[in-house]
Coordinates of C-alpha atoms in Angstrom, one line a residue:
Chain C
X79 CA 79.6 6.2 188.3
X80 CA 78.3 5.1 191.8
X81 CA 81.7 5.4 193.3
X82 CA 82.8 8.3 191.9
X83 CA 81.1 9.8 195.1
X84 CA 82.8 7.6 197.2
X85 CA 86.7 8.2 198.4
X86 CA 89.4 6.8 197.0
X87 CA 90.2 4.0 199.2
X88 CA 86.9 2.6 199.0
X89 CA 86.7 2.6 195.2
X90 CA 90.0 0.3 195.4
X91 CA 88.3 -2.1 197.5
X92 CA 85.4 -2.3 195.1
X93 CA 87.9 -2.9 192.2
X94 CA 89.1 -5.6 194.3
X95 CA 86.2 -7.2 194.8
X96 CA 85.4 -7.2 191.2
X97 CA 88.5 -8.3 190.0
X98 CA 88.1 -11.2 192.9
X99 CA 84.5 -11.9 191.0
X100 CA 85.6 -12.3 187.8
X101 CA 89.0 -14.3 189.0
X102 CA 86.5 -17.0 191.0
X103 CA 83.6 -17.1 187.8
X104 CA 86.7 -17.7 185.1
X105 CA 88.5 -20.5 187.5
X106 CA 85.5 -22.3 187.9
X107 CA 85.6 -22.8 184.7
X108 CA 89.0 -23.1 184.5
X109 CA 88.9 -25.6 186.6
X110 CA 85.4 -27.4 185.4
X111 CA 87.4 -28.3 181.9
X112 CA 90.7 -29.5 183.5
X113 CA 88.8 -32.0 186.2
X114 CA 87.0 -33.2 183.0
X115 CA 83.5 -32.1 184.5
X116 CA 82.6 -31.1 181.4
X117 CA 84.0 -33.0 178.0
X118 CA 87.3 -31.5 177.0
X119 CA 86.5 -31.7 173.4
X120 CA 83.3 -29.7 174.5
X121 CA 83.7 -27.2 176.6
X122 CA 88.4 -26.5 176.6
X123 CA 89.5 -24.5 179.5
X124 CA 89.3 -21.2 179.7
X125 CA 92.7 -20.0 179.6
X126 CA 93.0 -22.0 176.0
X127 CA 89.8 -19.7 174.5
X128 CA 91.8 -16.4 175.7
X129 CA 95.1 -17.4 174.2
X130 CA 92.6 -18.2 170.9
X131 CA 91.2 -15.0 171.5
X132 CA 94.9 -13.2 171.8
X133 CA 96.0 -15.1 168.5
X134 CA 92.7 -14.1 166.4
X135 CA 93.3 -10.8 167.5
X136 CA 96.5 -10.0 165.8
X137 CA 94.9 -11.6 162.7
X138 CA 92.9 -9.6 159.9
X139 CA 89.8 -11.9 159.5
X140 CA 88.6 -11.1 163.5
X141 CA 88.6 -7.7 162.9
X142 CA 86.7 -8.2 159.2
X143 CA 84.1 -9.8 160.5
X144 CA 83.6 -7.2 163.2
X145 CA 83.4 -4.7 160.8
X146 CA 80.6 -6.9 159.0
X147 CA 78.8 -7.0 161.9
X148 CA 79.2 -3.6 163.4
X149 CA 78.4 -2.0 159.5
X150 CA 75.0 -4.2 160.0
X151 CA 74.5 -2.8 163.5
X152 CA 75.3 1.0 162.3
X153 CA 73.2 1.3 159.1
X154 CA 70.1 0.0 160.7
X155 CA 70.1 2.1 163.5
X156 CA 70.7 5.5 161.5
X157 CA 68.1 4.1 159.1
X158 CA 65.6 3.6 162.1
X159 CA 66.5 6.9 164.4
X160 CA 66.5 8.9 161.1
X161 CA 62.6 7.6 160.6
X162 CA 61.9 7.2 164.0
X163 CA 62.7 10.6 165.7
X164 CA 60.9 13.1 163.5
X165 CA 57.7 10.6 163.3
X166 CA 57.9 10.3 167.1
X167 CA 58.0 14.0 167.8
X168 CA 55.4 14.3 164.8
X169 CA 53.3 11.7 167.0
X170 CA 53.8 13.2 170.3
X171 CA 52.6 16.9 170.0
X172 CA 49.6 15.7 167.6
X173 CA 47.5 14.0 169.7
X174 CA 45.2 13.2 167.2
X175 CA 47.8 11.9 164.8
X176 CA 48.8 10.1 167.8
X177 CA 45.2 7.7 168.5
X178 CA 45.1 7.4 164.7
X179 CA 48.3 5.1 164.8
X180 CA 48.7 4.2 168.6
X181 CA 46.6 0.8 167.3
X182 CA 49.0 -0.1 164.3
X183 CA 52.2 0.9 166.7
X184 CA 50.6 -1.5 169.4
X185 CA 50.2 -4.4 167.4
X186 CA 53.3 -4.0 165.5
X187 CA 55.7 -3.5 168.7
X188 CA 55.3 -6.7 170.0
X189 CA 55.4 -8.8 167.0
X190 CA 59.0 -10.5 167.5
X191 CA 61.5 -9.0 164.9
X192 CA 62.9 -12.3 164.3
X193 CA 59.9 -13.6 162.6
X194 CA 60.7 -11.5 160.1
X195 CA 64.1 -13.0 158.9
X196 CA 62.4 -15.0 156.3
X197 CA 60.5 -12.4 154.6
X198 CA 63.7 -10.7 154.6
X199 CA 66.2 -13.7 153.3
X200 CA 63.3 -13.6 150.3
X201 CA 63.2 -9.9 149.3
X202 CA 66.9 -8.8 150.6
X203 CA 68.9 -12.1 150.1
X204 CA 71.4 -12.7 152.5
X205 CA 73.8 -9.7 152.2
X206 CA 74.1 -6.3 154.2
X207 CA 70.9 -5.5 153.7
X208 CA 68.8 -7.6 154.9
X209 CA 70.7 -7.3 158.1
X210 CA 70.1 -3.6 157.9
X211 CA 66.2 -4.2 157.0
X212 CA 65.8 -6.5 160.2
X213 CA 67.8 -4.2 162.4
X214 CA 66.2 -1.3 161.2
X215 CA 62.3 -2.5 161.4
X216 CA 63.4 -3.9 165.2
X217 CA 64.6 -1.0 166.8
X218 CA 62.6 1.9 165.3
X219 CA 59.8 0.7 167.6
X220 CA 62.1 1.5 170.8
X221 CA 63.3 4.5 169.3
X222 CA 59.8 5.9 168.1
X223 CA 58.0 5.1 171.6
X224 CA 60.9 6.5 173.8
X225 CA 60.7 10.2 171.1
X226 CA 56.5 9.9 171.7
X227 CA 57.2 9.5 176.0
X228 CA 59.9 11.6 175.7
X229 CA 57.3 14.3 173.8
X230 CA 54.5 14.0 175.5
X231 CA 56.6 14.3 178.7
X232 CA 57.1 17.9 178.1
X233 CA 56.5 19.9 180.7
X234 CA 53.0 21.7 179.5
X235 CA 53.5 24.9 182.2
X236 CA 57.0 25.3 180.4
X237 CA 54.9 25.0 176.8
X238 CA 52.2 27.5 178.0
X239 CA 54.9 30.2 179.6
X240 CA 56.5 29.9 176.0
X241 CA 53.6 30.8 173.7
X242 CA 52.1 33.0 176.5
X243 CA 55.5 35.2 175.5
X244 CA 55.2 34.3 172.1
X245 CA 58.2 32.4 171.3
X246 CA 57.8 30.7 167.5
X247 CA 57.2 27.5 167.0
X248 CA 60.9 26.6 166.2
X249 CA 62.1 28.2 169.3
X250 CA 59.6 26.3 171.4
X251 CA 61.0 23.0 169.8
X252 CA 64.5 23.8 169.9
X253 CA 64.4 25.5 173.5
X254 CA 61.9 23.2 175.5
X255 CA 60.9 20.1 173.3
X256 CA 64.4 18.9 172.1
X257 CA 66.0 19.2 175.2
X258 CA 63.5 17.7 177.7
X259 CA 63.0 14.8 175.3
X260 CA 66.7 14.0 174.4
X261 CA 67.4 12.1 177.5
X262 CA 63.9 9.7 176.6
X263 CA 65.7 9.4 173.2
X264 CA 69.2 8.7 173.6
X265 CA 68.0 5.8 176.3
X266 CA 65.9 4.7 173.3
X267 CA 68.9 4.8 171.1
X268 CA 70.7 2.7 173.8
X269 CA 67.7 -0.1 174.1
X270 CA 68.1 0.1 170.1
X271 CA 71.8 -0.8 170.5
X272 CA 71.5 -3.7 172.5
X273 CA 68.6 -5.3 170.4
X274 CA 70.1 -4.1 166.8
X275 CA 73.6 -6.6 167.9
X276 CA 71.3 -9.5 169.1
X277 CA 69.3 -9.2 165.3
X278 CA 72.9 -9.2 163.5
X279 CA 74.1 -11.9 165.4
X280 CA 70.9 -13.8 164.6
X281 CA 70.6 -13.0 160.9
X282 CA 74.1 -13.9 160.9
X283 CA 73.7 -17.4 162.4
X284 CA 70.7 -18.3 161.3
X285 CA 70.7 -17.4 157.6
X286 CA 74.4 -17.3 157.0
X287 CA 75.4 -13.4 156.4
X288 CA 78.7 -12.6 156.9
X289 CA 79.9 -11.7 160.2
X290 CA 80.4 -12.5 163.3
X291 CA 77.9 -14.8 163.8
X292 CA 78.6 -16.5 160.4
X293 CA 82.0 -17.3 162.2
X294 CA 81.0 -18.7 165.3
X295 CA 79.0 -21.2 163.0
X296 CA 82.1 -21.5 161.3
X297 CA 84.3 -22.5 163.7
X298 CA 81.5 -25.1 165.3
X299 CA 81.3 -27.0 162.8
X300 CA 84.8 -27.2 161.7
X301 CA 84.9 -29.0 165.0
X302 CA 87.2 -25.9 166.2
X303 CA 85.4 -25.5 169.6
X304 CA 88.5 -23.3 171.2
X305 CA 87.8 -20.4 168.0
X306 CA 83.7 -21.0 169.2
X307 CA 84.2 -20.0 172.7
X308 CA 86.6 -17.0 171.7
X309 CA 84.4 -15.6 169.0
X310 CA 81.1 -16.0 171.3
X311 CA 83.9 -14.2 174.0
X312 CA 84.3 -11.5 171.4
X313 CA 80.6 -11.1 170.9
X314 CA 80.0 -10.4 174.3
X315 CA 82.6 -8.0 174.8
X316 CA 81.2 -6.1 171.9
X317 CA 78.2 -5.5 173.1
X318 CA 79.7 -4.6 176.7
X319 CA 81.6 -2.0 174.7
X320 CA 79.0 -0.4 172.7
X321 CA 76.7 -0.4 176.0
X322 CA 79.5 1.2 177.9
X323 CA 80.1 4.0 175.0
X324 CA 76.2 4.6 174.4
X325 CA 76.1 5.2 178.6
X326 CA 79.3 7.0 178.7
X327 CA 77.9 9.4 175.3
X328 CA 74.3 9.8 177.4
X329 CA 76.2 10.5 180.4
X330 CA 78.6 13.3 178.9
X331 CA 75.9 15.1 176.5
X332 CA 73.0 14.7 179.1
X333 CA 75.1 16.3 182.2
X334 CA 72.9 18.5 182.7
X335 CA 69.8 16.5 183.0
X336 CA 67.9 16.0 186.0
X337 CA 67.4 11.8 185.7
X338 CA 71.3 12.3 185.0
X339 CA 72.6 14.1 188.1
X340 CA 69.7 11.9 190.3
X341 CA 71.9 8.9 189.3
X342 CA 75.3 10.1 189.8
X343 CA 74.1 11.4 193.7
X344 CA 72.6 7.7 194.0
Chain R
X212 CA 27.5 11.6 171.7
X213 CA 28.4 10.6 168.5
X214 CA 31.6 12.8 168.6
X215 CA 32.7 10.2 171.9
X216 CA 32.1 7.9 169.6
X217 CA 33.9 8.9 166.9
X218 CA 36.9 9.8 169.7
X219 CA 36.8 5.8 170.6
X220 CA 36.9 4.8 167.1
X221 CA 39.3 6.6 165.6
X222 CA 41.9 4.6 167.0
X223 CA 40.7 1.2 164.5
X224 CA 40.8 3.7 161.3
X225 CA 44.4 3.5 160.8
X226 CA 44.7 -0.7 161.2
X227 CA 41.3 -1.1 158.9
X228 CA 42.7 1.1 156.3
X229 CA 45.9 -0.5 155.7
X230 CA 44.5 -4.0 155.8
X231 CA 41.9 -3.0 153.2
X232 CA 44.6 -1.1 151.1
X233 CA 46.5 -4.2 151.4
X234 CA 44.0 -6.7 150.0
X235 CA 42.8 -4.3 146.9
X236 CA 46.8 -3.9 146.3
X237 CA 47.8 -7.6 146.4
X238 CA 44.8 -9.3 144.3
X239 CA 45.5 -7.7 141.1
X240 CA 49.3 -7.6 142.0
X241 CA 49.9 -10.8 141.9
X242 CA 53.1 -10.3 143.8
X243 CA 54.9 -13.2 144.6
X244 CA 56.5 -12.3 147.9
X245 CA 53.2 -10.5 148.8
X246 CA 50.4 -13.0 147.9
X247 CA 46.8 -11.7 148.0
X248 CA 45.2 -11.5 151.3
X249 CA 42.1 -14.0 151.2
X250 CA 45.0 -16.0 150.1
X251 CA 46.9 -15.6 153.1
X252 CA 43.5 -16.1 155.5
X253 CA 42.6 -18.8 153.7
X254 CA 46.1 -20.8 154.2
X255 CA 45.5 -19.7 157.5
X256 CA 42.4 -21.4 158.3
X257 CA 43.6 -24.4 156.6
X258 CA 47.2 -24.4 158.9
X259 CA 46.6 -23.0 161.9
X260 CA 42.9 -24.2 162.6
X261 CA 43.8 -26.8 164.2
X262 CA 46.2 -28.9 162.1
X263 CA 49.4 -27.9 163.3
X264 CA 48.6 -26.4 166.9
X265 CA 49.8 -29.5 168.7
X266 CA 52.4 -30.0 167.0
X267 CA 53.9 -26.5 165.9
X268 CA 52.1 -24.2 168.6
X269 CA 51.7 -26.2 171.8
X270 CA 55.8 -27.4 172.0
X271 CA 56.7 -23.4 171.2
X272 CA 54.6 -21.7 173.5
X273 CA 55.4 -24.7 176.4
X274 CA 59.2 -24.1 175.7
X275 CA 58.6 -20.2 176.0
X276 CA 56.6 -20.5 179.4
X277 CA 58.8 -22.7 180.7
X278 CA 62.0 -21.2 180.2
X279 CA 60.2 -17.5 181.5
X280 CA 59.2 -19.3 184.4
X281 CA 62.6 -20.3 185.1
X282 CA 64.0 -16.9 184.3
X283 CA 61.6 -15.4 187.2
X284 CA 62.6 -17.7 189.4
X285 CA 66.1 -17.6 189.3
X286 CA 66.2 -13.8 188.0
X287 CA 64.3 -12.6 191.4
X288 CA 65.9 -14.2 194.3
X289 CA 69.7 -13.5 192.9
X290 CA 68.7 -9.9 192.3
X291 CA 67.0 -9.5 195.6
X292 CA 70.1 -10.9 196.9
X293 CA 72.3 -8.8 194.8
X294 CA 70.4 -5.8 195.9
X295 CA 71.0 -6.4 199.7
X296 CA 74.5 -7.5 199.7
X297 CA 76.9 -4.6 198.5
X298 CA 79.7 -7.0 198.9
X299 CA 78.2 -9.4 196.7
X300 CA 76.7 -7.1 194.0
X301 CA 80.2 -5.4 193.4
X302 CA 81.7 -8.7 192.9
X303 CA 79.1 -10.0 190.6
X304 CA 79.1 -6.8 188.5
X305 CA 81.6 -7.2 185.8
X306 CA 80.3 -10.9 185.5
X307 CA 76.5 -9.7 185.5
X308 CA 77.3 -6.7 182.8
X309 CA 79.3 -9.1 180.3
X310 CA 76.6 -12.3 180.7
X311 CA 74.0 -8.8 179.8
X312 CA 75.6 -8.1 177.1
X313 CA 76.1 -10.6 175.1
X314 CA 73.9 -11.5 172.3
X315 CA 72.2 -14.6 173.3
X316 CA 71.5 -16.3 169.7
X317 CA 75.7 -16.5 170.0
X318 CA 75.1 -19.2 172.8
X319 CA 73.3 -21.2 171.0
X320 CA 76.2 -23.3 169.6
X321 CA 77.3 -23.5 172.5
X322 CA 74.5 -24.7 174.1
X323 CA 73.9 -27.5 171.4
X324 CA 77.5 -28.6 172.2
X325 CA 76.3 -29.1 175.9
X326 CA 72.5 -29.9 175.7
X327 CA 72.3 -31.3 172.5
X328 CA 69.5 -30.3 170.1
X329 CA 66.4 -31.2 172.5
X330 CA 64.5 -28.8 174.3
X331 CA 67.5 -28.3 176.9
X332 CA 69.4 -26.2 174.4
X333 CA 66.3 -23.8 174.0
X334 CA 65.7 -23.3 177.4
X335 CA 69.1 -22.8 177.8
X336 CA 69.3 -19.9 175.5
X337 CA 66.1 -18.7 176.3
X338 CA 66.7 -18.1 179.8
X339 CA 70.3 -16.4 179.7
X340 CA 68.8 -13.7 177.3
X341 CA 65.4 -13.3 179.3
X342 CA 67.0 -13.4 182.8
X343 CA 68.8 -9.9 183.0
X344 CA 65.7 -7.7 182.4
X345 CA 64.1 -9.2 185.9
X346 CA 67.4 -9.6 187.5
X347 CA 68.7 -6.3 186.9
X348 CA 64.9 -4.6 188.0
X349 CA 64.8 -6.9 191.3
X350 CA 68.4 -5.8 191.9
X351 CA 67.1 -2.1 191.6
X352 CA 63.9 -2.9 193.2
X353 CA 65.9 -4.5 196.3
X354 CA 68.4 -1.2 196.5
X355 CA 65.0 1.1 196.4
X356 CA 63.3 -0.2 199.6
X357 CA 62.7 2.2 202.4
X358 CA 65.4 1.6 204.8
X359 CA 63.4 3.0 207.6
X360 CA 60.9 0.8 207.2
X361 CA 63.2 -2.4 207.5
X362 CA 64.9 -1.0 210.1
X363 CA 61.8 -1.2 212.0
X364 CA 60.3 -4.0 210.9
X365 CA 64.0 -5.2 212.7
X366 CA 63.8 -3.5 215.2
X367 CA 60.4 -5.3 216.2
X368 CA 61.9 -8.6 216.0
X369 CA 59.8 -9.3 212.3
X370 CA 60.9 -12.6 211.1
X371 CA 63.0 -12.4 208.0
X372 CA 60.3 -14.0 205.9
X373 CA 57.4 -11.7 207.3
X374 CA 59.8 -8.9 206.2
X375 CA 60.6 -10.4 202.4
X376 CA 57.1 -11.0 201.9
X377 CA 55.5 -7.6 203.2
X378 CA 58.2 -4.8 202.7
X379 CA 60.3 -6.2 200.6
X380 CA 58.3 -7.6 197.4
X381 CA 55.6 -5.1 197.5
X382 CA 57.8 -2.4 197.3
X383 CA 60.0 -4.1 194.7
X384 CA 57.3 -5.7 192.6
X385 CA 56.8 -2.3 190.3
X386 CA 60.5 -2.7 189.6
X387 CA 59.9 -6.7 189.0
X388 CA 57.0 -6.9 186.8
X389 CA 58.3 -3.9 184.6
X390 CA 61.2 -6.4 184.1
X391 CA 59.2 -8.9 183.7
X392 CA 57.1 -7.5 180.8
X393 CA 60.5 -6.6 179.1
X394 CA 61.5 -10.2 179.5
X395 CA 58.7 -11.6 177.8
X396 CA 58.9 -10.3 174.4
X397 CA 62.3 -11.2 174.8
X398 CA 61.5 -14.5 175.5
X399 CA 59.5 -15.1 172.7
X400 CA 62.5 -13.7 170.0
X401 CA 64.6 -16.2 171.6
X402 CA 62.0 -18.6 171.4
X403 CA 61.6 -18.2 167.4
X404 CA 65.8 -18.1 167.7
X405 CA 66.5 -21.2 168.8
X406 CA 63.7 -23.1 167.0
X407 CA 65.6 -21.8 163.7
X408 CA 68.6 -23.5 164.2
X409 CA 69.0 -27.3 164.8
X410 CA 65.1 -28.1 165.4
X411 CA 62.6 -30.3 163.7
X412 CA 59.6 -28.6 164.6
X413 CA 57.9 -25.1 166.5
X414 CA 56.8 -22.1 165.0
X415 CA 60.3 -20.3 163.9
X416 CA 60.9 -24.0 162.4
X417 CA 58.0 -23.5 160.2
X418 CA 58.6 -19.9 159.6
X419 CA 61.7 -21.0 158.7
X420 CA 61.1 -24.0 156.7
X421 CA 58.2 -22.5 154.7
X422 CA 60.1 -19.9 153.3
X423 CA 63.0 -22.3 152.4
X424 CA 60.3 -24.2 150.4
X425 CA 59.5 -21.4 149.0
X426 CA 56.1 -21.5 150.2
X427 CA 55.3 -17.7 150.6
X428 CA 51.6 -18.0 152.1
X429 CA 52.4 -20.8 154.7
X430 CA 55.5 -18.1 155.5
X431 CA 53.1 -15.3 155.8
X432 CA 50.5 -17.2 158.0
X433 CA 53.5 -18.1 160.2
X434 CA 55.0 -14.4 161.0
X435 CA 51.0 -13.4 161.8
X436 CA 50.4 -16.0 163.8
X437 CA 53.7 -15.2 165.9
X438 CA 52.6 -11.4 165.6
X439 CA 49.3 -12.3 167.3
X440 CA 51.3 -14.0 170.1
X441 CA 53.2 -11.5 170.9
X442 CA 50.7 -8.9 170.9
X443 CA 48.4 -11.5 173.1
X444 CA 51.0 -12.3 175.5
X445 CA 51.2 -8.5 176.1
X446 CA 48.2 -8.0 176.4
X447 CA 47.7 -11.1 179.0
X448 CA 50.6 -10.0 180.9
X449 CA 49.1 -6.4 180.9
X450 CA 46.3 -7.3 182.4
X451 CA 48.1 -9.0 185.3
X452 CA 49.9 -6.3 185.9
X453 CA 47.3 -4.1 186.7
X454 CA 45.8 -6.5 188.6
X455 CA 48.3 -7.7 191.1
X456 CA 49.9 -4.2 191.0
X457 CA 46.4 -2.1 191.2
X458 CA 47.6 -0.7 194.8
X459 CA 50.3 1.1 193.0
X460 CA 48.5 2.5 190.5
X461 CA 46.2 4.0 192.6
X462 CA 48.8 5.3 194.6
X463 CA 51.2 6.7 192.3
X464 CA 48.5 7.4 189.5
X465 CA 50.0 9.0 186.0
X466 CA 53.3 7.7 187.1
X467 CA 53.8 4.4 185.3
X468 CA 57.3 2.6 186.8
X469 CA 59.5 3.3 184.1
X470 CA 61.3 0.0 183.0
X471 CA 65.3 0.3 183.5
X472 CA 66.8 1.2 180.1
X473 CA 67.9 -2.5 179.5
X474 CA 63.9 -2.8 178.4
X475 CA 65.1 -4.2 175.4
X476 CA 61.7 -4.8 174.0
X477 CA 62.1 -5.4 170.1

């Protein structure tokens, strides 16, 4: 969004440049795998993974396994903003509410997710949902924190003017809570994202459930290191796309915002 | 008085409650997923005091530490230099955001193609998912110094150095260390990661290995003990903060540096 402020020509040049980045990292490499810097059979040039990557993507299974992934990725997100948000905003005008679990949230935030994946294989199996259980206990600590910020954030003049004149209790949430504290939310829901693919890649490669990560296994040790490098392509541009929706979703819905316009004038 | 008291206090209620709900649940439960607790402790004495600290514990956390450390000092100087050079941060953004976004548990076959399974492979993955929080914050950091101020310090003829070390990093280092914190706990999932595939020993190893075995209390002994980590290493790292950064506290008091949304803390 930074050059939208800037005129035209200069936006080509930065295109320019960027394209020249991205031309220089991806010919290195090219050019790493042909001089035999790195083993052929190891690491094939770069130009062979995209024409992989072209040819899986005209066939069925790429896109299945996507699917398995992104189902993964979907379900335990709406599981853990649909607990998160109300228990956030629950947490964050009850102060008292709030000391009596700040401990348990404390200690349970940092404990890494991943730690976790055997309790799930055991209760879950290996399926959808204990993908969905891990993804789901992982990011409704990001959410939950970013609604109790985003809460307690609230400008209390604004709260005061609003019961001074009497508003009900559902106007003051709808008119002043809801929208001061989307903008903490949605950038939970974005943090959310990014973590929630890493956990179903994981559970994926790690335990075996089917997906995206289940392929890249897959391929590795079929020996099929071309289909490797193109699926571990595709995982990376997945999460570049859902990154780029979630910021282009914030950045739409939140126009209005004050920390939004602040970056657009940057 | 005793109302203070009862203020400071009421934060531990919530944590002693469910523990002790917990262990008068389990005993007569005789769940087999959710063993008893003096069951649990007492496997956890028996593992963890101090049978397998050196050679379960020790390798993990030095791996971890290691692989941080590298992480802060590649991730700083690139993004300082990425911050000051417009040329250079446009061309290195597309790179930057796809390396960002992809999941880094899907590198891990690749890097037991090119490191094999030793410790190289886990830094490896350790530091390309830990890297981009501290990058990405120094590269922000950088881009928010005062200009006037280096413009002076230039126009006085202050060495380069003199002018990285006191304009530069003290007024980047908010930016840095709330990176930094984010990278941790990210660091320690990765850590657990790549210790579950293609390893012979370390904590996600054991985890791992336990509940294979079906040995449910070793299991639950494991995913505490990594819980206490990584509320520890928060709390470590906290304290640092605070200490090396106490001048900006007490400047900017009630205004904690928010972490760029990539804080992907899970």
């Amino acid at each position: 969004m930074r050059s939208s402020v800037s005129p035209a020509p200069a936006r080509f040049t930065d295109l320019g440049i960027r394209i020249a980045g991205v031309c220089t990292v991806l010919a290195v490499f090219e050019l790493t795998a042909r001089t035999g810097l790195l083993p052929r059979a190891w690491f094939p040039p770069i130009s062979e993974m995209y024409l992989e990557l072209g040819k899986l993507a005209f066939g069925w299974p790429l896109w299945v396994e996507i699917g398995r992934t992104l189902s993964g990725w979907a379900l335990g997100i709406g599981l853990a903003a649909v607990l998160a948000i109300p228990l956030g905003i629950a947490l964050g005008t009850n102060n008292l509410a709030y000391r009596l679990s700040k401990a348990v949230i404390e200690f349970l935030r940092p404990v890494p997710s991943v730690a976790l994946i055997p309790l799930a294989v055991l209760v879950y199996g290996t399926g959808l949902e204990m993908k969905t259980f891990l993804i789901a206990f992982a990011t409704f600590w990001p959410i939950l924190l970013q609604t109790i910020y985003g809460v307690q954030g609230v400008d209390p003049v604004a709260m005061d003017t609003a019961r001074c004149y009497g508003l009900p209790q559902s106007a003051r949430f709808t008119q002043i809570i809801a929208p001061s504290a989307a903008p903490f939310i949605a950038t939970g829901l974005r943090i959310a994202s990014a973590i929630a693919l890493v956990l179903a890649i994981t559970a994926e490669l790690v335990v075996g459930a089917p997906g995206l990560g289940q392929a890249i296994i897959v391929a590795q040790s079929g020996a099929n290191a071309t289909r490797m490098y193109a699926l571990i392509i595709v995982a990376g541009l997945l999460g570049w796309a859902l990154n780029s929706c979630f910021q282009f979703v914030e950045r739409r819905l939140l126009r209005w915002h004050p920390a939004q316009r602040g970056e657009e004038g940057r | 008085m005793t109302r203070r008291i009862g203020y400071l206090l009421l934060p531990a209620i919530l944590p002693i409650a469910v523990l002790l709900g917990y262990g008068i649940w389990s005993i007569p439960a005789q769940n087999f997923y959710f063993p008893p607790l003096p069951e649990i402790i007492g496997f956890f004495r028996d593992i963890w005091l101090f049978d397998r600290i050196g050679s379960d514990l020790v390798p993990s956390l030095a791996r971890m530490l290691s692989a941080y450390a590298i992480s802060i000092g590649l991730g700083v100087p690139i993004g300082l230099a990425l911050g000051f050079s417009r040329l250079l941060r446009t061309a290195c953004e597309p790179v930057v955001e796809f390396l960002r976004a992809l999941p880094a548990p899907a590198l891990i076959p690749f890097a037991l193609l090119i490191f094999g399974a030793g410790n190289g492979s886990k830094l490896f993955v350790i530091v390309l998912g830990a890297i981009w929080p501290i990058l990405l914050n120094s590269l922000d950091g950088a881009r928010g110094v005062d200009r006037t101020q280096l413009d002076m310090a230039r126009s006085y003829q202050v060495p380069r150095l003199a002018r990285l070390r006191h304009i530069v990093l003290p007024a980047a280092s908010p930016r840095i260390f709330a990176g930094m914190r984010t990278s941790l706990a990210i660091a320690l999932i990765l850590m657990v990661v790549s210790e579950m595939v293609a390893s012979s020993h370390g904590l996600g190893y054991f985890v791992l290995q336990a509940q294979r075995s079906f040995a449910i209390p070793e299991m639950w002994t494991g995913i505490i003990l990594l819980g206490i980590l990584g509320f520890l290493l928060n709390a470590i790292f906290l304290r640092i903060e605070n200490r090396v950064l106490f001048w900006h506290r007490a400047v900017t008091r009630k205004r904690p540096t928010k972490a760029r949304s990539e804080a992907t803390d899970a």
